[in-house]
Amino acid sequence: MEAPGSNEPVFEEFDPASDCDCPGCVHWRRVLPPSRTGRHPAAHRAVVLAATAGAALGVTQAAPAFATPHAPDRPHLPAADEPDTPQGDKAPLHGPGGKPAGIKAPATTRAAIIKRAKTWVAAQVPYSMNEYWTDGYRQDCSGFVSMAWSLPGNEWTGSLDQYGVQIAKDDLQPGDILLFHNPADPEKGSHVVIFGGWTDYTHTYYIAYEETPPRARKQATPYAYWSNSARYTAYRYKGLVAGSAGSDKPAEPLATPFPGAAYFGPGANNKYVTQLGRLLVERGAGRFYSSGPGPRWTDTDRRATQAFQQAQGWTGRDADGLPGPQTWTLLVTGKGNDIRTGAAGPPAPPSSSHGVPGYPGRAMFRPGAHNKYVTQLGKQLVKKGFGKAYTTGPGPRWGEADRRAVEAFQRAQGWRGGAADGYPGPETWRRLFK
């Protein structure tokens, strides 16, 4: 790191534990006289170390200061999603006993990058700035990317960019990285993650592979990151090569993208409502559905969605029962909390309201239907001012006059197309009798 307006490297001294056994400390304890100040040998002799390390490693940048945990700038988010991301110095690969290991070839494919990242996630590699995994890479965020990119050494956030080319957000593909290095103050927030693919068509969430306390993880993450989002830059590895046919496809299969808010809510009737209901049932919402789930949005879908949102600890507008991108992402990726068995959940609609029974079901309002609910529906439509279609009645037999009256009421709610088909669903019924 260089201070603004100066070519002189800046170093930070610190007081580590006296029994530090990192390779640097071991070396300097052997060649330097005992420190009278109690300072870290490498920091006490910073200029000598920088010159020696530069000659030995063939690099021009000074050794970086250690990054410390950054303060989240989104305190309303769950603390588990806000990692601490300190990192170690630039260093060669290490083998058993802290000895430098062999050099790896830099050429790689997207599929290979994601495959290597997944090995650390599967092994639950614990986070450490000082320890090295069996493959020789340091167990922090930059060591993780160095490993996935198959770099010849352990880089840090201040040097990873030299192995990549900067790209735009819309060009991101699995195997690329999102990097934030704060040159003015490396201790504040510096971090790097591997991009694994978008989770939705809005490109607001993606799958991130990262090494962060307590261990390597894969998680749906808001673009560009939970904190300091505007300061992340996308890079593509320079050594990327095309694989054989089919081997360079994204290793992270994208879940069904969030189709948009318009596909959910009163009047909606489409395959995504069915998919939502089935996902909710898998997460513990089965007790809300007496039948289905089906393609037509009902208050049952709203209540089940709200129960799932509340299970995440959300309240207010964040738990309104209408799925947004984050609710959808948690469902399709299997993330987040399940609905607790036995939880009360949102209150069910009353069985009666002002003497009118709750919504009796769609089968009561179809050609050939003959029941008391058709009469009640017609009388309420007339009462609300939508009785122009009736020449006689209303009566218990469903007819075209009933359908036209219901359609007029639905259009008055601002609904169009299939949402105003003239057949009352739960939301039409609720609005008519509220």
XYZ file of C-alpha atoms in Angstrom:
434
model
C 0.000 0.000 0.000
C 1.298 3.476 -0.793
C 0.196 6.643 0.939
C -1.421 9.258 -1.333
C 1.199 11.509 -2.932
C 4.116 9.405 -1.734
C 6.184 6.599 -3.213
C 7.332 5.423 0.210
C 5.696 2.220 1.465
C 3.719 2.488 4.678
C 3.821 -0.272 7.277
C 1.824 -0.894 10.409
C 3.418 -2.237 13.567
C 1.427 -4.429 15.912
C 1.934 -6.575 18.993
C 1.070 -10.207 18.285
C 1.339 -13.120 20.678
C 4.936 -13.782 21.676
C 4.754 -17.369 20.465
C 3.748 -16.490 16.886
C 4.917 -19.347 14.638
C 4.128 -17.950 11.201
C 6.929 -18.535 8.644
C 7.980 -14.859 8.772
C 8.323 -14.782 12.562
C 10.265 -18.053 12.617
C 12.705 -16.698 10.033
C 13.292 -13.327 11.715
C 13.701 -14.840 15.168
C 16.622 -16.777 13.706
C 18.419 -13.888 11.949
C 17.597 -10.820 14.076
C 18.630 -9.969 17.639
C 15.864 -10.108 20.254
C 13.449 -7.190 20.054
C 13.574 -4.854 23.035
C 10.255 -3.282 22.226
C 8.258 -6.503 22.122
C 7.167 -5.649 18.577
C 6.568 -8.217 15.846
C 10.042 -8.937 14.301
C 8.680 -8.432 10.789
C 7.140 -5.091 11.704
C 10.151 -3.954 13.738
C 12.351 -4.467 10.687
C 9.730 -3.456 8.124
C 12.034 -1.786 5.588
C 14.496 -4.684 5.634
C 11.634 -7.166 5.283
C 10.091 -5.269 2.385
C 13.365 -5.161 0.492
C 14.085 -8.829 1.150
C 10.554 -9.982 0.298
C 10.532 -7.913 -2.873
C 13.732 -9.495 -4.075
C 12.703 -13.016 -3.092
C 9.189 -12.927 -4.549
C 9.866 -10.667 -7.512
C 7.047 -8.229 -6.683
C 6.963 -4.458 -6.674
C 4.190 -3.693 -4.202
C 4.859 -3.393 -0.498
C 3.509 -6.012 1.878
C -0.037 -5.018 2.881
C -1.308 -4.263 6.319
C -3.640 -6.860 7.779
C -7.289 -6.155 7.114
C -9.525 -6.129 10.143
C -13.233 -6.853 10.423
C -15.280 -4.196 8.687
C -18.333 -2.571 10.204
C -21.518 -3.439 8.299
C -23.272 -0.474 6.784
C -26.603 -2.346 6.665
C -27.341 -3.033 10.320
C -30.882 -4.156 9.589
C -29.641 -7.302 7.837
C -29.070 -10.547 9.734
C -25.664 -10.518 11.399
C -24.878 -13.965 9.976
C -24.780 -12.496 6.491
C -22.264 -9.793 7.413
C -18.874 -11.544 7.545
C -15.642 -10.275 9.054
C -13.045 -10.395 6.308
C -9.502 -9.817 7.567
C -6.843 -11.347 5.369
C -3.210 -12.361 5.382
C -0.232 -11.054 3.406
C 0.779 -11.938 -0.117
C 2.748 -15.178 0.233
C 3.920 -18.231 -1.738
C 2.023 -21.494 -1.585
C 2.757 -23.475 1.544
C 3.031 -27.178 2.106
C 3.407 -29.257 5.292
C 5.519 -27.562 7.936
C 5.098 -24.100 6.437
C 7.517 -24.757 3.583
C 6.898 -23.206 0.137
C 5.061 -25.583 -2.172
C 5.221 -26.063 -5.920
C 3.891 -23.657 -8.531
C 0.615 -24.399 -10.293
C -0.185 -23.697 -13.919
C -2.367 -20.569 -14.240
C -4.561 -21.702 -17.157
C -8.057 -22.805 -16.113
C -11.718 -22.945 -17.156
C -14.882 -21.585 -15.601
C -16.042 -25.070 -14.694
C -12.735 -25.793 -12.980
C -12.894 -22.537 -10.981
C -16.350 -23.344 -9.630
C -15.393 -26.962 -8.989
C -12.392 -25.914 -6.887
C -14.496 -23.362 -5.003
C -17.033 -26.075 -4.206
C -14.337 -28.336 -2.749
C -13.607 -25.798 -0.001
C -17.315 -25.246 0.632
C -17.923 -28.999 0.854
C -14.911 -29.438 3.161
C -16.105 -26.514 5.308
C -12.590 -25.091 5.309
C -12.338 -22.950 8.471
C -11.387 -19.308 8.097
C -7.871 -18.283 9.113
C -5.426 -15.532 8.147
C -2.445 -17.588 9.262
C -3.197 -21.218 8.414
C -2.878 -22.953 5.054
C -5.116 -25.696 3.689
C -3.717 -28.976 2.381
C -3.499 -27.533 -1.137
C -1.128 -24.793 0.037
C -3.511 -21.853 -0.032
C -4.162 -19.511 2.887
C -7.610 -19.918 4.425
C -8.921 -16.363 3.976
C -10.944 -14.610 1.271
C -8.034 -13.818 -1.044
C -6.430 -17.211 -0.488
C -9.746 -18.796 -1.468
C -9.819 -16.903 -4.784
C -6.125 -17.637 -5.352
C -6.968 -21.317 -4.963
C -10.033 -21.224 -7.215
C -8.139 -19.310 -9.899
C -5.202 -21.729 -9.493
C -2.713 -18.888 -8.993
C 0.981 -19.636 -8.367
C 0.853 -18.006 -4.921
C -1.371 -16.553 -2.229
C -2.473 -13.095 -3.324
C -4.391 -10.461 -1.365
C -7.115 -7.977 -2.300
C -4.481 -5.434 -3.279
C -2.905 -7.686 -5.905
C -5.647 -9.947 -7.280
C -6.642 -7.375 -9.902
C -3.343 -7.876 -11.755
C -4.517 -11.410 -12.624
C -7.817 -10.210 -14.083
C -9.398 -7.801 -16.516
C -12.151 -5.470 -15.345
C -15.616 -6.252 -16.726
C -19.104 -4.763 -16.496
C -21.838 -6.138 -14.249
C -23.817 -7.401 -17.260
C -20.793 -9.439 -18.400
C -20.433 -11.402 -15.156
C -20.291 -15.166 -15.553
C -19.516 -17.999 -13.119
C -15.855 -17.969 -12.160
C -15.463 -14.180 -12.261
C -14.886 -12.279 -9.017
C -16.256 -9.230 -7.236
C -13.402 -7.416 -5.510
C -13.313 -4.534 -3.053
C -9.872 -3.292 -2.061
C -9.703 -0.053 -0.116
C -6.267 1.408 -0.979
C -6.733 4.384 1.345
C -7.343 2.110 4.327
C -7.065 -1.655 3.628
C -8.377 -2.410 7.120
C -11.856 -1.167 6.202
C -13.973 -3.704 4.381
C -11.577 -5.200 1.827
C -13.060 -8.477 0.591
C -13.410 -10.661 -2.514
C -15.974 -13.291 -3.585
C -16.413 -15.628 -6.549
C -19.470 -15.067 -8.732
C -21.480 -18.274 -9.210
C -24.421 -17.086 -11.345
C -27.505 -14.870 -11.038
C -30.424 -16.116 -8.967
C -33.065 -13.989 -10.719
C -33.591 -12.137 -13.966
C -33.414 -8.748 -12.226
C -29.715 -9.355 -11.476
C -30.175 -8.167 -7.904
C -29.019 -11.410 -6.237
C -26.319 -13.907 -7.177
C -24.685 -17.035 -5.765
C -21.461 -16.060 -4.009
C -18.668 -18.478 -3.122
C -16.441 -17.018 -0.410
C -14.141 -17.757 2.497
C -15.415 -15.880 5.525
C -15.697 -16.617 9.241
C -16.402 -19.215 10.374
C -15.891 -21.255 7.172
C -16.146 -21.329 3.380
C -19.713 -20.914 2.174
C -22.021 -20.601 -0.843
C -24.937 -18.215 -0.405
C -27.409 -16.058 -2.297
C -26.031 -12.524 -1.929
C -27.313 -9.081 -2.955
C -25.330 -7.454 -5.746
C -22.595 -6.434 -5.245
C -22.338 -7.356 -1.550
C -23.987 -6.936 1.841
C -21.889 -3.876 2.677
C -19.785 -1.394 0.668
C -21.735 -2.613 -2.357
C -20.906 0.367 -4.579
C -17.173 -0.184 -4.101
C -16.941 -3.697 -5.556
C -15.463 -4.195 -9.029
C -15.967 -7.200 -11.307
C -12.911 -8.962 -12.755
C -12.385 -11.894 -15.116
C -9.342 -14.130 -14.808
C -6.748 -13.490 -17.529
C -5.808 -17.154 -17.743
C -9.326 -18.292 -18.594
C -9.404 -20.794 -21.451
C -12.296 -22.494 -23.220
C -12.926 -26.045 -22.091
C -14.094 -28.973 -24.153
C -17.689 -29.054 -25.317
C -19.983 -28.755 -22.363
C -17.192 -28.490 -19.784
C -17.235 -24.704 -19.655
C -20.904 -24.343 -18.795
C -21.706 -22.586 -15.519
C -21.256 -25.112 -12.773
C -23.921 -23.392 -10.684
C -27.312 -24.211 -12.231
C -29.525 -21.165 -11.971
C -32.739 -21.621 -10.065
C -36.001 -20.465 -11.631
C -35.606 -16.665 -11.875
C -38.064 -14.489 -9.991
C -40.748 -13.764 -12.615
C -41.806 -10.430 -11.145
C -44.303 -9.084 -8.646
C -47.061 -8.952 -11.297
C -47.323 -12.753 -11.233
C -48.488 -12.794 -7.611
C -51.412 -11.211 -5.856
C -55.159 -10.810 -6.357
C -56.300 -11.992 -9.781
C -53.046 -13.781 -10.667
C -53.457 -17.137 -12.418
C -50.237 -18.707 -13.711
C -47.701 -21.507 -13.223
C -45.548 -19.450 -10.864
C -48.328 -19.317 -8.276
C -48.402 -23.122 -8.370
C -44.627 -23.308 -8.041
C -44.682 -20.857 -5.149
C -47.296 -22.923 -3.327
C -45.366 -26.155 -3.790
C -42.150 -24.533 -2.525
C -43.999 -23.194 0.494
C -45.481 -26.631 1.246
C -41.943 -28.077 1.178
C -40.920 -25.463 3.763
C -43.702 -26.272 6.209
C -46.771 -24.426 4.856
C -48.819 -27.525 4.046
C -51.330 -26.850 6.813
C -52.438 -23.651 5.072
C -53.604 -25.529 1.976
C -56.786 -27.576 2.184
C -56.375 -28.328 -1.539
C -53.860 -27.458 -4.199
C -51.598 -25.510 -4.478
C -52.943 -24.303 -7.795
C -52.313 -21.609 -10.405
C -54.888 -19.098 -9.150
C -53.697 -16.787 -6.364
C -55.774 -17.062 -3.190
C -55.617 -15.785 0.344
C -54.147 -19.168 1.260
C -51.065 -18.360 -0.840
C -50.786 -14.980 0.858
C -51.002 -16.461 4.351
C -48.488 -19.216 3.568
C -46.056 -16.692 2.057
C -46.455 -14.411 5.054
C -45.749 -17.298 7.436
C -42.509 -18.044 5.566
C -41.496 -14.383 5.629
C -42.190 -14.164 9.355
C -40.077 -17.299 9.863
C -37.143 -15.258 8.528
C -37.744 -12.706 11.259
C -39.252 -10.139 8.891
C -42.062 -7.834 9.971
C -44.213 -5.055 8.578
C -44.006 -4.524 4.823
C -41.264 -7.150 4.588
C -43.839 -9.760 5.659
C -46.842 -8.666 3.618
C -47.519 -12.111 2.128
C -46.482 -11.103 -1.408
C -43.246 -12.724 -2.623
C -40.449 -10.433 -3.768
C -36.999 -11.339 -5.157
C -35.531 -12.187 -1.747
C -38.461 -14.370 -0.651
C -38.363 -16.190 -4.000
C -34.579 -16.679 -3.850
C -34.721 -18.218 -0.387
C -37.458 -20.607 -1.514
C -35.925 -21.790 -4.800
C -32.425 -22.188 -3.304
C -33.622 -23.917 -0.136
C -32.096 -21.195 2.040
C -33.541 -19.434 5.056
C -35.681 -20.758 7.888
C -38.539 -23.226 7.488
C -41.991 -22.439 8.853
C -42.034 -23.840 12.377
C -44.315 -26.811 12.926
C -47.207 -25.797 15.109
C -46.597 -22.064 14.609
C -49.814 -20.148 14.566
C -48.955 -18.163 11.461
C -51.067 -15.322 10.128
C -54.708 -15.414 11.197
C -57.081 -17.265 8.880
C -59.934 -15.323 7.323
C -63.048 -15.473 9.480
C -65.623 -18.119 8.670
C -68.223 -15.419 8.542
C -68.261 -11.658 8.254
C -71.358 -9.606 9.063
C -73.469 -12.737 8.655
C -72.020 -13.695 5.251
C -70.146 -17.056 5.144
C -66.510 -17.102 4.115
C -65.586 -17.798 0.522
C -67.200 -21.164 -0.300
C -64.942 -22.202 -3.171
C -64.771 -21.821 -6.936
C -67.037 -24.761 -7.657
C -69.989 -22.745 -6.361
C -69.686 -20.216 -9.203
C -69.584 -22.081 -12.475
C -72.096 -22.744 -15.302
C -74.802 -25.044 -13.954
C -74.151 -24.128 -10.295
C -77.278 -23.780 -8.178
C -76.818 -22.814 -4.535
C -77.389 -20.131 -1.909
C -73.979 -18.566 -2.439
C -74.913 -17.488 -5.979
C -77.914 -15.652 -4.514
C -75.795 -14.010 -1.809
C -73.218 -12.969 -4.382
C -75.845 -11.429 -6.667
C -77.549 -9.490 -3.854
C -74.225 -8.062 -2.709
C -73.363 -7.017 -6.279
C -76.682 -5.198 -6.544
C -76.085 -3.555 -3.168
C -72.661 -2.350 -4.329
C -74.127 -0.856 -7.521
C -73.168 -3.583 -9.989
C -76.654 -4.982 -10.696
C -77.252 -3.534 -14.193
C -76.760 -6.955 -15.777
C -79.722 -8.441 -13.898
C -83.174 -8.276 -15.567
C -84.623 -10.574 -12.878
C -83.269 -11.987 -9.665
C -80.616 -12.412 -8.483
C -81.311 -16.082 -7.858
C -79.562 -19.309 -6.874
C -78.731 -20.479 -10.426
C -75.433 -19.184 -11.886
C -75.977 -17.400 -15.177
C -74.428 -14.955 -17.610
C -75.894 -12.019 -15.689
C -73.943 -13.101 -12.604
C -70.730 -13.413 -14.593
C -71.130 -9.992 -16.213
C -71.907 -8.356 -12.837
C -68.831 -9.932 -11.250
C -66.684 -8.859 -14.230
C -67.897 -5.270 -13.840
C -66.950 -5.336 -10.158
C -63.512 -6.802 -10.915
C -62.805 -4.162 -13.569
C -63.771 -1.507 -11.040
C -60.858 -2.801 -8.916
C -58.503 -2.045 -11.793
C -58.092 -5.676 -12.821
C -57.824 -6.695 -16.464
C -57.479 -9.824 -18.556
C -57.703 -13.105 -16.653
C -58.013 -11.194 -13.396
C -61.395 -9.876 -14.565
C -62.928 -13.049 -15.998
C -66.264 -12.713 -14.174
C -65.718 -15.645 -11.810
C -65.295 -14.692 -8.140
C -62.198 -15.877 -6.346
C -61.285 -15.333 -2.693
C -60.064 -11.779 -3.239
C -63.146 -10.762 -5.239
C -65.324 -12.247 -2.496
C -63.377 -10.513 0.247
C -63.558 -7.096 -1.393
C -67.224 -7.492 -2.228
C -68.266 -8.320 1.341
C -65.751 -6.339 3.386
